[in-house]
Amino acid sequence: MRVLIIGSLSGELGVAARIAAARGATLAQAETVDAALECLRADARTDLIICDVTHDFGTLMRRLAAERFTTAVVAAGAENDEKAAVDAIRAGAREYLPLPPDSDLIAAILSAVSTEQKGEFIARDPAMRAVLSQADQVAPSTASILITGESGTGKEVLARYIHERSRRRKGPFVALNCAAIPDTLLESELFGHEKGAFSGAIARRTGKFEAADRGTLLLDEIGEMDARLQAKLLRTLQERTVDRIGGDRPVPVDVRILAATNVDLRSAIADGRFREDLFFRLNVMTLRIPPLRQRPGDIAPLAHHFVAHYARLNEVGTKHLTSRAVERLLAYSWRGNVRELENTMHRAVLLSSGPMIDVEHIGIPTEAEEPSYLLSPHAHATAGDTIGSLVGQRVEDVEQALILETLNHCLGNRTHAATILGISIRALRNKLREYAARGAEVPAPHNGVAA
C-alpha cells in the first residue's frame, strides 16, 4: 500500500515511517499540507495519510473534504497529548498514532486500511485450481474480465494474480471499491476533475483511470455503481478516453479493466439496476470463485498460511496448528469464506500463548453447535432463536460485554483487542474509561502484556 507522510522524518515520525516501510508500505513524504495536497492531486494511488498533528491537522481535514479526497488519515502525536488526540479524532482522523510509535499498532492500522495482498493465490483444491488455470490462460490478453463470487472469497487477490501474470505487470495495479465511496464522490475518484469544476476544486486532480494508465484497474463491487456513472464508465471503455469533471477535452488512457461483484448482474439487469451494454463490455470472460465450503482442499493450506503471516506480523514467534485444530477447521461451514478464515487465524495467533494453536484458540463451533441458519441457506427463520437471549438488553450493555470479553481473551492487550473488534485503539481506550467510570471491572494487562 502507498502511505503519504506529512511532516519531518528526522524524529519519531520518521521512526513510524520506517516501521511502515518494513511492513511493506511504499512511502512518499511531504513537509507541508500544501505539498501533500499536490502529491494527492497528481497521484490517485495513495491509500493512507499519516500526518503530524503539529501541521494544522484540522485545516488538512477540511481541505481534503473540500477537494473530495476520500483517503484515510491517521494523526500522529505525543502519547500523553490527550487534547491533540481528541481534536484529531473529532476532525475526522481514522486513528491517533501515539509517538514514540508502537510497531503492533502501526501493523494494525495498515491492516485495517488496506486489504492489499500480493498476487499469490493459495489453491490446492481442484475446483480452485481450475479457476487459476483459466486465469493463467486469459491473463496475458487485454480482455476485460468479470470476477464473481461470494463476499470474502478473494476476488481482489485473484485480480492481482491476473495483473502480475499479464503483459502489464510492470505497470500500476489500482483497485477501487465502488460501494465504499458515496456516489457524489465516486465520479471524481474515477475520472478526476479540473480546477473550478465544483466548489472546492482548487486544482486539477487525476482519477483512478489515469493512475492506472498502462496498468490494470480493478472496479470492485461494480454492481453497486450508480446508473449515471455506469453510462460514463461505458463511454470511457468504448472511447479509451477519460472526461475529467469540468474538462473540455478527453484524456487518452490505456487501462485494462477487471471488475468484481458478489451480486448477480443478470438479475440486476432485469431489475433495471445495471446496464446490459456495460455488462457485455465487462463480461468478455467470467471467472467465478467458488465459496470456501465448496473447495475444502484449500482450508488447511490457507489456515497454515495465515498463521505464519500473522505470527510474523505480530512478532510472536513461530506457531503451528494442531491436528485437532485442523479437523475443526475442516468441519466448519465458513459462511464468511476466506476472509472469515483469515480473521479466525489472526485471532487464534493472538490468543495462543505457546507455539501450538489448538481448538480452544480457534473459537469456532462444531457443526452440531453451529446455528442452523448458518448451516442451511433455507432456514433463516430460525435465526431469531440464536439471538433471543439478547432481546430486552440495551445495545450499550451488549457492546460492553463483547468488548470486555474480547479484552479478557487477549489477556488485557488493548492493541490486539482493538484489532479483533475492528475499532481504533483510541476508541477502545475511550470505551474502557467509560466502563471503568460506571464501576465495571476492566481487565488489566496480564504478565507484562502491553496495554
XYZ file of C-alpha atoms in Angstrom:
451
model
C 0.000 0.000 0.000
C 1.056 3.616 -0.531
C 1.464 5.855 2.527
C 1.963 9.617 2.434
C 3.771 11.031 5.469
C 3.154 14.713 6.278
C 5.904 16.083 8.491
C 9.611 15.742 9.140
C 11.203 12.303 9.053
C 14.055 13.323 11.342
C 12.248 12.487 14.587
C 9.769 9.946 15.924
C 7.514 10.312 12.891
C 10.447 9.091 10.829
C 10.667 6.012 13.067
C 6.960 5.352 12.386
C 7.596 5.755 8.659
C 10.434 3.225 8.744
C 8.249 0.733 10.631
C 5.504 1.160 7.992
C 8.079 0.620 5.237
C 9.332 -2.521 6.975
C 5.717 -3.763 6.997
C 5.610 -3.445 3.195
C 4.290 0.095 2.676
C 5.571 2.300 -0.145
C 6.290 5.772 1.247
C 6.004 9.321 -0.012
C 6.724 12.359 2.143
C 5.653 15.997 2.203
C 6.863 18.670 4.599
C 3.672 20.748 4.455
C -0.069 20.351 3.926
C 0.163 22.247 0.635
C 2.872 19.900 -0.660
C 0.834 16.886 0.470
C -2.227 18.064 -1.441
C -0.123 18.496 -4.568
C 1.041 14.874 -4.210
C -2.545 13.637 -3.794
C -3.813 15.567 -6.808
C -1.049 14.192 -9.010
C -1.238 10.542 -7.915
C -4.528 8.828 -7.074
C -2.838 5.715 -5.667
C -2.296 6.924 -2.085
C -4.029 4.599 0.407
C -3.189 6.247 3.726
C -2.019 9.600 5.070
C -0.087 9.834 8.346
C 0.101 13.455 9.458
C 1.962 15.082 12.335
C -0.710 16.875 14.398
C 1.510 19.955 14.605
C 0.788 20.575 10.908
C -2.640 22.212 11.458
C -4.485 18.930 11.281
C -7.946 20.493 11.250
C -7.091 22.520 8.160
C -5.785 19.399 6.425
C -9.061 17.551 7.037
C -11.168 20.487 5.849
C -9.139 20.839 2.662
C -9.296 17.102 1.960
C -13.080 17.203 2.349
C -13.395 20.311 0.173
C -11.445 18.635 -2.630
C -13.373 15.366 -2.229
C -10.427 13.229 -1.196
C -11.531 10.001 0.493
C -8.063 8.819 1.566
C -7.888 7.507 5.141
C -5.992 9.793 7.537
C -4.122 8.926 10.737
C -2.928 11.655 13.090
C 0.413 11.194 14.853
C 1.472 12.976 18.015
C 2.747 12.680 21.564
C 1.260 9.793 23.521
C 0.392 11.979 26.514
C -1.227 14.749 24.451
C -4.843 13.811 25.143
C -6.242 17.064 23.741
C -4.450 16.637 20.403
C -5.753 13.087 20.121
C -9.343 14.073 20.866
C -9.193 17.048 18.490
C -7.776 14.892 15.691
C -10.475 12.229 16.041
C -13.169 14.909 16.119
C -11.671 16.465 12.974
C -12.089 13.149 11.144
C -8.898 11.159 11.709
C -9.440 7.420 11.485
C -6.874 6.777 14.210
C -4.424 8.539 16.518
C -0.891 7.120 16.442
C 0.956 7.858 19.698
C 4.646 8.718 19.396
C 7.062 7.089 20.069
C 5.343 4.583 17.744
C 4.284 1.046 18.629
C 5.050 -1.400 15.820
C 1.987 -3.583 16.574
C -0.322 -0.566 16.365
C 1.184 0.513 13.042
C 0.696 -3.022 11.717
C -2.933 -2.964 12.864
C -3.506 0.425 11.193
C -2.014 -0.736 7.896
C -4.054 -3.948 8.030
C -7.295 -2.072 8.759
C -6.825 0.473 5.974
C -5.682 -1.823 3.208
C -6.687 -5.276 2.071
C -3.780 -5.268 -0.368
C -2.098 -8.624 -0.803
C 0.488 -9.946 -3.184
C -0.722 -11.837 -6.209
C -0.090 -15.177 -4.529
C -3.237 -17.276 -4.668
C -3.101 -20.373 -2.500
C -5.075 -23.087 -4.256
C -4.828 -26.816 -3.643
C -8.430 -27.834 -4.220
C -9.273 -28.997 -7.791
C -12.165 -26.530 -8.002
C -9.861 -23.582 -7.360
C -7.066 -24.995 -9.492
C -9.492 -24.998 -12.424
C -10.215 -21.289 -11.877
C -6.497 -20.470 -11.747
C -5.924 -22.444 -14.929
C -8.482 -20.243 -16.685
C -6.910 -17.137 -15.155
C -3.484 -18.168 -16.455
C -4.923 -18.542 -19.957
C -6.574 -15.113 -20.099
C -4.064 -13.098 -18.038
C -1.738 -12.231 -20.979
C -4.630 -10.862 -23.051
C -6.088 -7.356 -22.962
C -9.648 -8.602 -22.408
C -11.856 -7.272 -19.629
C -12.627 -9.904 -17.017
C -15.575 -10.154 -14.646
C -14.720 -11.892 -11.361
C -17.699 -13.174 -9.406
C -18.111 -14.921 -6.085
C -19.466 -14.535 -2.596
C -18.100 -11.859 -0.296
C -14.760 -12.876 1.183
C -13.761 -15.433 -1.446
C -10.691 -13.493 -2.620
C -11.782 -11.617 -5.723
C -9.205 -8.849 -5.316
C -6.448 -11.385 -4.709
C -7.365 -13.121 -7.979
C -7.367 -9.756 -9.755
C -3.821 -9.099 -8.533
C -2.841 -12.626 -9.605
C -4.081 -11.856 -13.129
C -2.296 -8.492 -13.233
C 1.035 -9.985 -12.170
C 0.786 -12.563 -14.969
C -0.238 -10.068 -17.619
C 1.846 -8.040 -20.043
C 1.017 -5.043 -17.834
C 2.653 -6.419 -14.682
C 5.287 -3.646 -14.688
C 2.513 -1.055 -14.714
C 0.335 0.003 -11.789
C -2.434 -2.067 -10.252
C -5.152 0.235 -8.904
C -8.215 -1.015 -7.018
C -11.357 0.971 -6.249
C -14.289 -0.269 -4.181
C -17.327 1.282 -5.827
C -19.541 0.511 -2.825
C -17.255 2.188 -0.284
C -17.420 5.696 -1.773
C -20.581 7.846 -1.988
C -21.920 8.405 -5.500
C -21.226 12.131 -5.187
C -17.500 11.424 -4.727
C -17.078 8.329 -6.887
C -17.101 10.217 -10.188
C -14.170 12.383 -9.113
C -12.321 9.350 -7.732
C -12.675 7.529 -11.032
C -12.296 10.256 -13.627
C -10.620 13.166 -11.826
C -11.563 16.826 -12.160
C -10.304 20.174 -13.408
C -9.731 23.305 -11.373
C -13.010 25.100 -10.740
C -15.170 22.111 -11.704
C -17.097 22.433 -8.434
C -16.859 24.205 -5.103
C -13.564 23.143 -3.538
C -11.906 22.064 -6.798
C -8.991 24.459 -6.386
C -6.646 22.462 -8.608
C -6.630 19.729 -11.226
C -6.771 16.207 -9.853
C -6.176 12.923 -11.629
C -8.510 9.992 -11.022
C -8.061 6.238 -10.772
C -8.224 5.733 -14.542
C -5.231 7.984 -15.108
C -3.422 6.473 -12.107
C -3.830 3.035 -13.723
C -2.593 4.126 -17.172
C -0.602 1.294 -18.811
C -1.683 -0.947 -15.986
C -4.798 -2.560 -14.531
C -7.833 -1.028 -12.829
C -9.993 -3.225 -10.603
C -13.545 -1.962 -10.121
C -14.682 -3.879 -7.055
C -18.401 -4.138 -6.207
C -19.219 -2.867 -9.700
C -22.860 -3.841 -9.221
C -23.280 -1.030 -6.671
C -22.385 1.754 -9.120
C -24.972 4.443 -9.835
C -26.673 4.210 -13.253
C -25.386 7.645 -14.358
C -21.801 6.653 -13.630
C -22.344 3.342 -15.406
C -23.089 5.318 -18.579
C -19.927 7.399 -18.199
C -17.878 4.288 -17.466
C -19.212 2.595 -20.597
C -18.269 5.612 -22.691
C -14.770 5.610 -21.185
C -14.289 1.927 -22.014
C -15.542 2.408 -25.563
C -13.545 5.542 -26.353
C -10.478 4.730 -24.228
C -10.517 8.305 -23.004
C -11.426 9.941 -19.702
C -13.572 13.044 -19.330
C -12.483 14.783 -16.154
C -15.250 16.659 -14.354
C -15.163 20.173 -15.737
C -12.766 19.195 -18.511
C -13.020 20.482 -22.074
C -11.089 17.698 -23.789
C -10.850 13.923 -23.363
C -7.689 12.431 -21.865
C -6.435 9.215 -23.529
C -5.913 6.268 -21.165
C -4.565 2.766 -21.712
C -6.119 0.679 -18.950
C -7.154 -2.938 -18.645
C -10.376 -3.328 -16.683
C -11.099 -6.077 -14.195
C -14.465 -5.926 -12.444
C -15.633 -7.856 -9.392
C -19.042 -8.390 -7.840
C -20.823 -10.597 -5.335
C -24.256 -9.909 -6.826
C -25.993 -11.498 -9.810
C -25.594 -8.852 -12.510
C -28.096 -10.558 -14.795
C -30.744 -10.171 -12.099
C -29.641 -6.566 -11.622
C -30.105 -6.012 -15.363
C -33.604 -7.478 -15.196
C -34.401 -5.156 -12.281
C -33.084 -2.123 -14.152
C -30.185 -1.583 -11.742
C -27.358 -2.413 -14.141
C -26.831 -1.583 -17.805
C -26.851 -4.571 -20.110
C -24.439 -2.941 -22.581
C -21.922 -2.318 -19.777
C -22.291 -5.924 -18.632
C -21.400 -7.222 -22.098
C -18.463 -4.815 -22.292
C -17.074 -6.094 -18.974
C -18.009 -9.730 -19.392
C -15.588 -10.779 -22.121
C -14.549 -13.516 -19.716
C -16.077 -14.536 -16.377
C -14.141 -16.198 -13.591
C -16.275 -17.487 -10.726
C -14.512 -18.168 -7.433
C -16.237 -20.993 -5.545
C -17.084 -20.391 -1.885
C -14.621 -21.906 0.576
C -17.098 -24.609 1.627
C -17.014 -25.902 -1.980
C -13.204 -26.155 -2.034
C -12.315 -27.893 1.227
C -8.870 -28.788 -0.044
C -7.885 -25.121 0.369
C -8.886 -24.743 4.025
C -5.817 -26.248 5.695
C -3.219 -24.649 3.340
C -4.849 -21.241 3.753
C -5.033 -21.643 7.528
C -1.319 -22.528 7.758
C -0.504 -19.546 5.525
C -2.469 -17.088 7.681
C -0.990 -18.456 10.915
C 2.543 -17.955 9.588
C 1.672 -14.494 8.256
C 0.103 -13.155 11.464
C 2.670 -14.758 13.732
C 5.342 -12.928 11.768
C 3.331 -9.685 11.617
C 2.731 -9.651 15.381
C 6.265 -10.834 16.181
C 5.096 -13.681 18.421
C 7.414 -16.411 17.160
C 6.640 -19.480 15.082
C 3.214 -21.044 15.597
C 1.589 -24.224 14.261
C -1.903 -25.703 14.148
C -2.527 -28.979 15.938
C -4.203 -31.830 14.073
C -7.320 -31.331 16.236
C -7.447 -27.679 15.238
C -7.190 -28.563 11.552
C -10.003 -31.110 11.941
C -12.211 -28.427 13.486
C -11.433 -26.037 10.630
C -12.352 -28.674 8.045
C -15.672 -29.377 9.768
C -16.770 -25.721 9.799
C -19.015 -24.203 7.094
C -17.117 -20.865 6.585
C -20.037 -18.710 5.516
C -17.662 -15.731 5.535
C -15.285 -17.614 3.227
C -11.544 -16.877 3.156
C -11.978 -13.553 4.942
C -13.597 -15.317 7.909
C -10.845 -17.944 7.940
C -8.184 -15.228 7.875
C -9.763 -13.339 10.777
C -10.128 -16.572 12.733
C -6.456 -17.436 12.280
C -5.402 -13.895 13.205
C -7.423 -14.165 16.415
C -6.013 -17.623 17.172
C -2.442 -16.342 16.797
C -3.180 -13.589 19.308
C -4.957 -15.838 21.799
C -2.476 -18.734 21.861
C 0.274 -18.243 24.437
C 2.553 -21.041 23.234
C 3.787 -22.292 19.861
C 0.764 -24.560 19.238
C -2.709 -23.380 18.222
C -5.397 -25.795 19.390
C -9.190 -25.982 19.222
C -9.771 -23.655 22.178
C -7.796 -20.868 20.493
C -9.825 -21.018 17.275
C -13.165 -20.302 18.900
C -15.479 -21.714 16.233
C -18.342 -24.131 16.940
C -18.605 -27.693 15.749
C -21.198 -28.474 13.083
C -23.571 -29.676 15.795
C -23.127 -26.376 17.644
C -23.477 -24.102 14.613
C -26.752 -22.181 14.363
C -28.990 -23.915 11.850
C -29.468 -20.710 9.879
C -25.720 -20.810 9.081
C -25.784 -24.441 8.011
C -28.761 -24.128 5.692
C -29.457 -21.171 3.391
C -33.161 -22.026 3.547
C -33.501 -21.950 7.319
C -33.335 -18.212 8.007
C -36.489 -18.356 10.078
C -34.559 -19.953 12.933
C -32.099 -17.082 13.170
C -34.160 -15.430 15.862
C -33.622 -18.392 18.184
C -29.891 -17.671 18.396
C -30.323 -14.040 19.388
C -33.393 -14.421 21.541
C -31.335 -14.149 24.702
C -30.279 -10.631 23.661
C -33.820 -9.316 23.324
C -34.593 -6.877 26.118
C -30.974 -5.842 26.622
C -29.683 -2.402 25.741
C -27.267 -2.103 22.816
C -24.788 -0.363 25.123
C -24.809 -3.313 27.538
C -24.297 -5.883 24.759
C -21.431 -3.823 23.337
C -19.786 -3.529 26.748
C -19.993 -7.279 27.336
C -18.485 -8.008 23.906
C -15.602 -5.580 24.373
C -14.720 -6.749 27.875
C -14.912 -10.428 26.934
C -12.646 -9.835 23.912
C -10.199 -7.991 26.147
C -10.214 -10.925 28.568
C -9.388 -13.316 25.718
C -6.496 -11.037 24.697
C -5.092 -11.059 28.251
C -5.723 -7.329 28.541
C -3.795 -6.393 25.382
C -5.587 -3.290 24.068
C -3.938 -3.323 20.650
C -4.861 -6.935 19.914
C -8.408 -6.483 21.230
C -8.946 -3.423 19.029
C -7.722 -5.381 16.007
C -10.162 -8.230 16.650
C -13.072 -5.849 17.313
C -12.333 -3.784 14.202
C -12.153 -0.467 16.073
C -9.344 2.000 16.710
C -7.183 1.699 19.802
C -8.275 5.211 20.747
C -11.956 4.279 20.530
C -11.301 1.173 22.647
C -9.499 3.133 25.337
C -12.313 5.691 25.468
C -14.856 2.869 25.898
C -12.814 1.287 28.678
C -12.620 4.593 30.529
C -16.417 4.871 30.306
C -16.887 1.344 31.619
C -14.467 1.898 34.500
C -16.292 5.110 35.430
C -19.533 3.098 35.605
C -17.903 0.679 38.011
C -17.238 -2.163 35.556
C -14.189 -4.378 36.113
C -11.842 -3.680 33.207
C -9.158 -6.352 32.591
C -5.646 -5.070 33.224
C -2.672 -6.055 31.037
C -1.527 -9.541 32.097
C 2.040 -10.668 32.715
C 3.597 -7.633 31.129
C 1.415 -7.639 28.027
C 1.315 -4.136 26.591
C -1.823 -2.066 27.060
